[in-house]
Coordinates of N, CA and C and ligand atoms in Angstrom, one line a residue:
X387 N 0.6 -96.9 47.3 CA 1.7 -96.3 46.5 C 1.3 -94.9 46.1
X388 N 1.6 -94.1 47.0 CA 1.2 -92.7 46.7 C 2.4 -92.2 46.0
X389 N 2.0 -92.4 44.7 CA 3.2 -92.0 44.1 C 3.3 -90.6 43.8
X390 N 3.9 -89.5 45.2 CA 3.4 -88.1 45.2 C 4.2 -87.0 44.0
X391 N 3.6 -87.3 43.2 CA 3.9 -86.6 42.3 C 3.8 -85.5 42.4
X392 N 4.8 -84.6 42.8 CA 5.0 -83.8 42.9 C 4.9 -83.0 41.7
X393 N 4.1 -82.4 41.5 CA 4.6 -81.1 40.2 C 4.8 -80.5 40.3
X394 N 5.6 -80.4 40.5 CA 6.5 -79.1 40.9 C 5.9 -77.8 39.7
X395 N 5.3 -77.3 40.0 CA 4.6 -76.4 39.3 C 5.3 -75.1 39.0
X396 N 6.0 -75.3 38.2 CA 7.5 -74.6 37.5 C 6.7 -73.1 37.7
X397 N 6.5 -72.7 38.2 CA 6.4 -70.9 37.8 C 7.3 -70.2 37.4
X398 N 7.4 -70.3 36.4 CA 8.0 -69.7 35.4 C 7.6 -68.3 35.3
X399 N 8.2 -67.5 36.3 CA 8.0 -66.5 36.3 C 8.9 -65.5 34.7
X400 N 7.9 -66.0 33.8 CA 8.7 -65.3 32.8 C 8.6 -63.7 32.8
X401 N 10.1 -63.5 32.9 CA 10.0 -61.9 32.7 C 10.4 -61.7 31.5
X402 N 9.0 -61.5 31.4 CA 9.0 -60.9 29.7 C 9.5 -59.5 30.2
X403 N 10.5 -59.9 29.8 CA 11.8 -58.3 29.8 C 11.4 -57.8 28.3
X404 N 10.1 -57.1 28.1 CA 10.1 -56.5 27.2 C 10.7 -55.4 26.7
X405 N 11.1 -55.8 25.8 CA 12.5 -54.3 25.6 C 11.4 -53.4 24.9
X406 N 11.2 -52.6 26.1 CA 10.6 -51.4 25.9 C 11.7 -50.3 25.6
X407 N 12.1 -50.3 25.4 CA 14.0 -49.7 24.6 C 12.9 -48.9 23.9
X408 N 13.1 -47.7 24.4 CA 11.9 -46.1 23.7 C 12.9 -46.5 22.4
X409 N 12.4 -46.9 21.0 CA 13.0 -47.1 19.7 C 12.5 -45.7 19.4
X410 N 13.5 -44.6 19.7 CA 13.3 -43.7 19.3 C 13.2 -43.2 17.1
X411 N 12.0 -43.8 16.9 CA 11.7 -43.9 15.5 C 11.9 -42.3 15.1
X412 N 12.7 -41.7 14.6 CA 12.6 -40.6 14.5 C 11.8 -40.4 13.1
X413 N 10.8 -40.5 13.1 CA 9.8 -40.5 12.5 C 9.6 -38.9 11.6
X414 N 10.7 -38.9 10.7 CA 10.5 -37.3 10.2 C 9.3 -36.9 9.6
X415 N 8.6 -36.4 9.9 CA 7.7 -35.6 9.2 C 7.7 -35.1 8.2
X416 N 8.6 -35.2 7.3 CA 9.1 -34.4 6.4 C 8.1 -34.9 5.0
X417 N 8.0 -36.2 5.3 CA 7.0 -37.1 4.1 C 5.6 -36.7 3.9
X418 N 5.3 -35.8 5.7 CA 3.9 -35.6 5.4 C 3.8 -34.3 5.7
X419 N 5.2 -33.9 4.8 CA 5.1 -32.0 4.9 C 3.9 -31.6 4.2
X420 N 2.7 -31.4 4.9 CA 1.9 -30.5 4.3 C 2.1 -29.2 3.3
X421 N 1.8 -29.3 2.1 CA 2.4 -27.9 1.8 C 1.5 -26.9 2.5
X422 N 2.2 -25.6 3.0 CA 1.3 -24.9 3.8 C 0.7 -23.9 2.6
X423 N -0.5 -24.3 2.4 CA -1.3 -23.3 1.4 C -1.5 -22.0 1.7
X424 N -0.5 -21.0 1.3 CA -0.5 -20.1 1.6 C -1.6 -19.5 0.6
X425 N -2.8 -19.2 0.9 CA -3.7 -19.0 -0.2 C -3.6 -17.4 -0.6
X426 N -3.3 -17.3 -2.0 CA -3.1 -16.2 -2.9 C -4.1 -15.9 -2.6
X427 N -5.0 -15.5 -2.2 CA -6.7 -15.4 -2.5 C -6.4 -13.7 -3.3
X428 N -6.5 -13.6 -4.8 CA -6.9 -12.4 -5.4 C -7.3 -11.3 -5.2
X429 N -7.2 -10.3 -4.2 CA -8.3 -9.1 -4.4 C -9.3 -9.0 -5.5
X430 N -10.7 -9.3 -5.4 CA -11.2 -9.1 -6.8 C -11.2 -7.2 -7.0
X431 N -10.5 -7.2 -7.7 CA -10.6 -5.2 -7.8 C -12.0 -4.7 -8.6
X432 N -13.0 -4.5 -7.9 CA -14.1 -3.8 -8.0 C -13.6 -2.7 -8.3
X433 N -12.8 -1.8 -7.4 CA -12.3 -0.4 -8.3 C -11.0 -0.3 -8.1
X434 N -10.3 0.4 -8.4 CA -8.7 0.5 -8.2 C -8.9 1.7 -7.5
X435 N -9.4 2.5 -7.1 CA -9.3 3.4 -5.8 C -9.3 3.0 -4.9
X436 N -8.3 3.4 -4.3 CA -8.5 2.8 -2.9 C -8.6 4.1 -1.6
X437 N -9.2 3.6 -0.4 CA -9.2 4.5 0.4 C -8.5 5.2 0.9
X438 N -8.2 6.6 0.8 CA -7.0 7.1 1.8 C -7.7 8.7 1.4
X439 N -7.2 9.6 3.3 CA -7.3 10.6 3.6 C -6.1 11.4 3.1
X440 N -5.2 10.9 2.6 CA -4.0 11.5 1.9 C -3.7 11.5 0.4
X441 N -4.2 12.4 -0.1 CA -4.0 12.3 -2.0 C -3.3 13.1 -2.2
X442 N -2.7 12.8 -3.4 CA -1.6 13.5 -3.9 C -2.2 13.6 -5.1
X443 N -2.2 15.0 -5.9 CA -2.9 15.1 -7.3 C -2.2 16.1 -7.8
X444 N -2.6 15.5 -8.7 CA -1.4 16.3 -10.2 C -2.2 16.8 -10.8
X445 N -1.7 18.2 -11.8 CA -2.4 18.4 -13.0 C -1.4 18.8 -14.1
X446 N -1.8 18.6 -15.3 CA -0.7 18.5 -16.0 C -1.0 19.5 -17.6
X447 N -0.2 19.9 -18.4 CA -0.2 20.5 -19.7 C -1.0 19.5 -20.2
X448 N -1.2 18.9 -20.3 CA -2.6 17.7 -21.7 C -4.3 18.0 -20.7
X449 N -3.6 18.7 -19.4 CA -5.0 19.2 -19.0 C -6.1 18.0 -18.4
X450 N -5.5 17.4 -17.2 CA -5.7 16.0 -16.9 C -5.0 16.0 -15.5
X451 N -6.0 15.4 -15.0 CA -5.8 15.4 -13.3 C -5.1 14.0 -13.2
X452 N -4.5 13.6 -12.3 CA -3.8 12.1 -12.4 C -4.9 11.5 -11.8
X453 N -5.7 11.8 -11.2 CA -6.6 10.8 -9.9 C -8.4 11.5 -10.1
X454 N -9.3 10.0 -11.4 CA -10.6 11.0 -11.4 C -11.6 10.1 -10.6
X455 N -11.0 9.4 -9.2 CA -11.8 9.0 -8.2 C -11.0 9.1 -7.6
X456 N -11.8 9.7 -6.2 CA -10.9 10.0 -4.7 C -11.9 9.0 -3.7
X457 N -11.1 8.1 -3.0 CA -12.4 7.7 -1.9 C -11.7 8.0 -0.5
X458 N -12.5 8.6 0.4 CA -11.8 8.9 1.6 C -12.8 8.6 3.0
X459 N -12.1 8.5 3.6 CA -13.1 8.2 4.7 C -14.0 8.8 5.9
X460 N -15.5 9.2 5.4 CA -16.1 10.1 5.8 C -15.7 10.9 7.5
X461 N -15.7 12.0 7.6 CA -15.8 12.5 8.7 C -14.4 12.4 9.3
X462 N -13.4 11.9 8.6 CA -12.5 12.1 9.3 C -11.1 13.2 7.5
X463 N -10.2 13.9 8.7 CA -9.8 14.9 7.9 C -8.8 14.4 6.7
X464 N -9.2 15.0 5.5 CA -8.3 14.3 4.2 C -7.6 16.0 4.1
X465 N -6.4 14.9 3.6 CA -5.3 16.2 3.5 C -4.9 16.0 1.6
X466 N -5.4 17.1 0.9 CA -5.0 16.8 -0.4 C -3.6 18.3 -1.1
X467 N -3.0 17.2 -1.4 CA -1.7 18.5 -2.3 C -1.8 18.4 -4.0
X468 N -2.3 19.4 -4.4 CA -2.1 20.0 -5.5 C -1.4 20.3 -5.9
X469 N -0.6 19.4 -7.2 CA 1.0 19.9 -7.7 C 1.0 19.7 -9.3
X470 N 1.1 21.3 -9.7 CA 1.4 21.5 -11.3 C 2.4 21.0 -11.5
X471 N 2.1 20.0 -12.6 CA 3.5 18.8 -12.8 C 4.2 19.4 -14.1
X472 N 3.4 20.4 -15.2 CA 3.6 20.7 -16.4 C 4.5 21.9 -16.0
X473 N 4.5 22.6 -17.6 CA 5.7 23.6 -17.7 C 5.2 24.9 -18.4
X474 N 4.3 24.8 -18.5 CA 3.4 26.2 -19.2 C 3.0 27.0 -18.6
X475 N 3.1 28.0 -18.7 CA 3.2 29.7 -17.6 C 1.6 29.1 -17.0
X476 N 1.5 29.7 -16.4 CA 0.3 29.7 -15.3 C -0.8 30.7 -16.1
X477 N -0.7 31.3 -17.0 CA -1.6 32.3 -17.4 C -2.3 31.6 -18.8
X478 N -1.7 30.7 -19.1 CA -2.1 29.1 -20.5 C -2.8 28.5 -19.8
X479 N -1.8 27.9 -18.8 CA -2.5 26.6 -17.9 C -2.1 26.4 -16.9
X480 N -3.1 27.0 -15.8 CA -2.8 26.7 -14.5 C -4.1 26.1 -13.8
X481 N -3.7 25.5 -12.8 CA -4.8 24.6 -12.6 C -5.3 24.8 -11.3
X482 N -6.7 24.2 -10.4 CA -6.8 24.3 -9.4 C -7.6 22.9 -8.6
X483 N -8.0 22.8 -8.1 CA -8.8 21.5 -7.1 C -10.0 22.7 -6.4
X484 N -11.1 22.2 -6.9 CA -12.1 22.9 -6.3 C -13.4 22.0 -6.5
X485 N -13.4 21.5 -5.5 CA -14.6 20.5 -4.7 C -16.0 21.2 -4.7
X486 N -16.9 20.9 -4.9 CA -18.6 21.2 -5.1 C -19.4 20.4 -4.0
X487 N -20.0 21.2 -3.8 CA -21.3 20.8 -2.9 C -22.2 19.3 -3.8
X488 N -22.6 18.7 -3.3 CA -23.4 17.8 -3.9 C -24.7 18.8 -5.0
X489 N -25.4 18.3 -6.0 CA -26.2 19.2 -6.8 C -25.7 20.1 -7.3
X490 N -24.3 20.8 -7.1 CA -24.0 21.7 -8.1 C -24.3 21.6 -10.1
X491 N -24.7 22.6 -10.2 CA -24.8 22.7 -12.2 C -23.1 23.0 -12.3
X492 N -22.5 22.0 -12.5 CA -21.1 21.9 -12.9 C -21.0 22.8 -13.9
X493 N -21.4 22.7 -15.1 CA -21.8 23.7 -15.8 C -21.8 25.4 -16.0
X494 N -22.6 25.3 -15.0 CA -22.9 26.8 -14.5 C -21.8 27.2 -13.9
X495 N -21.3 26.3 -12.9 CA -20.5 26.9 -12.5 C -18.9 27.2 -12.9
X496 N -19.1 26.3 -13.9 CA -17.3 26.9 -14.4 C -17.4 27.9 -15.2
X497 N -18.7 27.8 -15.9 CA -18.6 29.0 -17.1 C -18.7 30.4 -15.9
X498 N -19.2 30.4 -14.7 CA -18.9 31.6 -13.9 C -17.8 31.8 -13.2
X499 N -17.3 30.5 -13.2 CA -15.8 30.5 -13.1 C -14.5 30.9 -13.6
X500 N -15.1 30.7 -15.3 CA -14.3 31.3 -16.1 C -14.2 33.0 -16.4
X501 N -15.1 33.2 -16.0 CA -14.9 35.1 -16.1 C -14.4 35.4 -15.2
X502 N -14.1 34.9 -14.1 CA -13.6 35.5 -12.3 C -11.9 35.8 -12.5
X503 N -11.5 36.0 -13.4 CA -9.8 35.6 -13.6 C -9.3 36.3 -12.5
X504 N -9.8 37.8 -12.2 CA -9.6 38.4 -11.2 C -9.6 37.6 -9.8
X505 N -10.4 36.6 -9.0 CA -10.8 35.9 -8.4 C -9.6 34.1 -8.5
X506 N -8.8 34.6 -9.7 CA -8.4 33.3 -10.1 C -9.2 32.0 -9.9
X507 N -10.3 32.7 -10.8 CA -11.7 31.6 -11.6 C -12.3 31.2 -10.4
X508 N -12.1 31.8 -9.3 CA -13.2 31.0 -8.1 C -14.6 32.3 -8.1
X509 N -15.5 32.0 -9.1 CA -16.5 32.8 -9.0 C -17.1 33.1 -6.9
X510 N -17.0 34.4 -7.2 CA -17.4 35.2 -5.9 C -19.0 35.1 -5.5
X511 N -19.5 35.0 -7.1 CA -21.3 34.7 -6.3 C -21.8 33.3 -5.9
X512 N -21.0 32.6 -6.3 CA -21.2 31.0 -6.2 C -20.3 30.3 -5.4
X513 N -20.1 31.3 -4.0 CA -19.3 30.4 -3.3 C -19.8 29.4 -2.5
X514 N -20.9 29.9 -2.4 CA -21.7 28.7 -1.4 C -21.9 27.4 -2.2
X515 N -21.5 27.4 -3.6 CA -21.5 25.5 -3.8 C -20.4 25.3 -3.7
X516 N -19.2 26.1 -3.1 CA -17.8 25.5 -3.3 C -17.6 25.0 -1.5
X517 N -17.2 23.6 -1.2 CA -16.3 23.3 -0.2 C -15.5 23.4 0.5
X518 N -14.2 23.1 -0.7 CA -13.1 23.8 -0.6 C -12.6 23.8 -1.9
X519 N -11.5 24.1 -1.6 CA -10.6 24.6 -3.4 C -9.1 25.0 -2.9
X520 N -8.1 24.8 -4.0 CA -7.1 24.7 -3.4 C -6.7 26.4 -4.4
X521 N -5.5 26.8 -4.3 CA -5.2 27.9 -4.9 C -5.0 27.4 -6.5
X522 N -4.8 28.7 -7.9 CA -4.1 28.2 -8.8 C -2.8 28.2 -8.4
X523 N -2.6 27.1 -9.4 CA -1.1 26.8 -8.9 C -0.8 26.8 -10.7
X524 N 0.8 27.4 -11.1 CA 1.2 27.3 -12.1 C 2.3 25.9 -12.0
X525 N 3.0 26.3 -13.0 CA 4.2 25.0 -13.2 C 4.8 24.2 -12.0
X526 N 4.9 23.8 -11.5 CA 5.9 23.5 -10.7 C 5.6 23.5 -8.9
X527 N 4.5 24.5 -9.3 CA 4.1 24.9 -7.5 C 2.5 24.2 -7.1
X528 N 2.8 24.1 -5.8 CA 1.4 23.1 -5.2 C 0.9 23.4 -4.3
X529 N -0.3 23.4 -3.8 CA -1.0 23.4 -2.7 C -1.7 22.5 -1.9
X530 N -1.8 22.8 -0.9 CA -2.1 21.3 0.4 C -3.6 22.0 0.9
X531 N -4.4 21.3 0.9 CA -5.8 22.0 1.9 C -6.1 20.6 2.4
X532 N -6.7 21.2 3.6 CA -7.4 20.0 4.2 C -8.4 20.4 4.8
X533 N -9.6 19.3 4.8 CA -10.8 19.7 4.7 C -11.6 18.0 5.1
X534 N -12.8 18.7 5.5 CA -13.4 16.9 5.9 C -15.0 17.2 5.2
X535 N -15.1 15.7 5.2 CA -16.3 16.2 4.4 C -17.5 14.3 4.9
X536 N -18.2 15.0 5.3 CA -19.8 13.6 5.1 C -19.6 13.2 4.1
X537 N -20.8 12.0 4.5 CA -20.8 10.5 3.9 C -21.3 11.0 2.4
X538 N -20.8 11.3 1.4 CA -21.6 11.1 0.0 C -20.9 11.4 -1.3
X539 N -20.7 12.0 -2.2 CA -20.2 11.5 -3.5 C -20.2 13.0 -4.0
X540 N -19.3 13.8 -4.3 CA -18.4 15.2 -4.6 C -17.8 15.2 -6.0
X541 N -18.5 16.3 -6.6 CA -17.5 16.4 -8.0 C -16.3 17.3 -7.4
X542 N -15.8 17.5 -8.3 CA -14.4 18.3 -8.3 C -14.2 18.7 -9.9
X543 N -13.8 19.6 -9.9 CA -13.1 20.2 -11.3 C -11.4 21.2 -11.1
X544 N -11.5 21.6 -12.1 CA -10.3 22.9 -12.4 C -11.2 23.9 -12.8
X545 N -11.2 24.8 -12.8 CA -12.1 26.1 -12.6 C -11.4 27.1 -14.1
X546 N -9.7 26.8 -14.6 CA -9.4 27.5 -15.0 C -10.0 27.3 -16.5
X547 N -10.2 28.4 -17.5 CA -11.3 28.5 -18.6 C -10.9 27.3 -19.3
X548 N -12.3 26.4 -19.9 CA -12.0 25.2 -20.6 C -11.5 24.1 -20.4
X549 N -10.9 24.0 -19.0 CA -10.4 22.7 -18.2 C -11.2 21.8 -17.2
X550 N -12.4 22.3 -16.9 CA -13.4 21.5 -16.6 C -14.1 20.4 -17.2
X551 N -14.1 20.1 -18.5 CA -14.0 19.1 -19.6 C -13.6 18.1 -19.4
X552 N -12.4 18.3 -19.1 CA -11.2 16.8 -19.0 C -10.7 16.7 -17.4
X553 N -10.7 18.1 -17.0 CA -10.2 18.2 -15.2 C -11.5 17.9 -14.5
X554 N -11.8 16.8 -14.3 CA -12.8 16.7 -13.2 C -12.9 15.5 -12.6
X555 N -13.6 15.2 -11.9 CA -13.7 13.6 -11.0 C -14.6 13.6 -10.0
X556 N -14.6 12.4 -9.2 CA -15.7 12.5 -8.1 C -14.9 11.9 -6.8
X557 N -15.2 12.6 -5.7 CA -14.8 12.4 -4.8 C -16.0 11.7 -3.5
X558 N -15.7 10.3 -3.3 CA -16.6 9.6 -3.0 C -16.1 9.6 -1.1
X559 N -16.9 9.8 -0.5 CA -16.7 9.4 1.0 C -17.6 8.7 1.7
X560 N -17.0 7.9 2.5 CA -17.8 6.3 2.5 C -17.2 5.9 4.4
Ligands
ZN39 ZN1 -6.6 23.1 -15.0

């Protein structure tokens, strides 16, 4: 009694018909919006001068330069304009821009500055500490010089009598 049991051995070929159906999750990003840290990061201001071959300087009736650090950058040409911003004749108070050699007797030299009026205050025997210098300029009128200058650290004054005091600064190249 071969009872041939067949078993039909169901292969069940299951098609796992996986519904791969792309579930387009539109997954917005929006939840993991990074804020974009746009970082302020401060300038720490060490100085408020900033570099530039282009100055614009004023001088004024209270007898006061607008700008008493200049920093520029060595070796290459700075263009500076001189403009009397005040209103008092030029023979009270006129002013000028006149740059010194490193080691000048600042001193010395405006007090020989101050007798030159003929010269309009640019003493004639002490030119060799001067660099450059810009003209006097009265009320209203200004002057442009350009001039270059090495790596190092420059006074400047006003030449005209008694304004060297308060007219002066240092012009740093770097
Ligand atoms: Zn002056």
């Amino acid at each position: 009694m071969e009872r041939l049991i067949i078993v039909l051995a169901l292969v069940l070929t299951v098609y796992l018909t996986s519904c791969t159906g792309n579930k387009k999750k539109d997954k917005s990003q929006s939840d993991t919006a990074t804020t974009s840290t746009q970082a302020e990061s401060p300038v720490p201001s060490t100085d408020n001068a900033v570099v530039s071959n282009t100055i614009e300087m004023t001088g004024d009736d209270q007898m006061k330069f607008n700008i008493n650090v200049i920093k520029v950058k060595a070796g290459d040409k700075v263009t500076l304009t001189l403009k009397n911003i005040g209103a008092m004749p030029k023979e009270a108070m006129g002013h000028n821009f006149v740059l010194l050699k490193p080691g000048t007797d600042i001193e010395k030299f405006a007090l020989q500055a101050m007798v030159s009026k003929e010269t309009d205050y640019i003493p004639a025997a002490l030119k060799s500490d001067i660099l450059t210098h810009t003209k006097l300029t009265g009320p209203g009128e200004s002057d442009t010089i350009e001039f270059t200058v090495p790596k190092g650290e420059y006074d400047y004054i006003c030449t005209f009598p008694g304004h060297y005091a308060t007219m002066k600064g240092k012009l740093i190249a770097g």
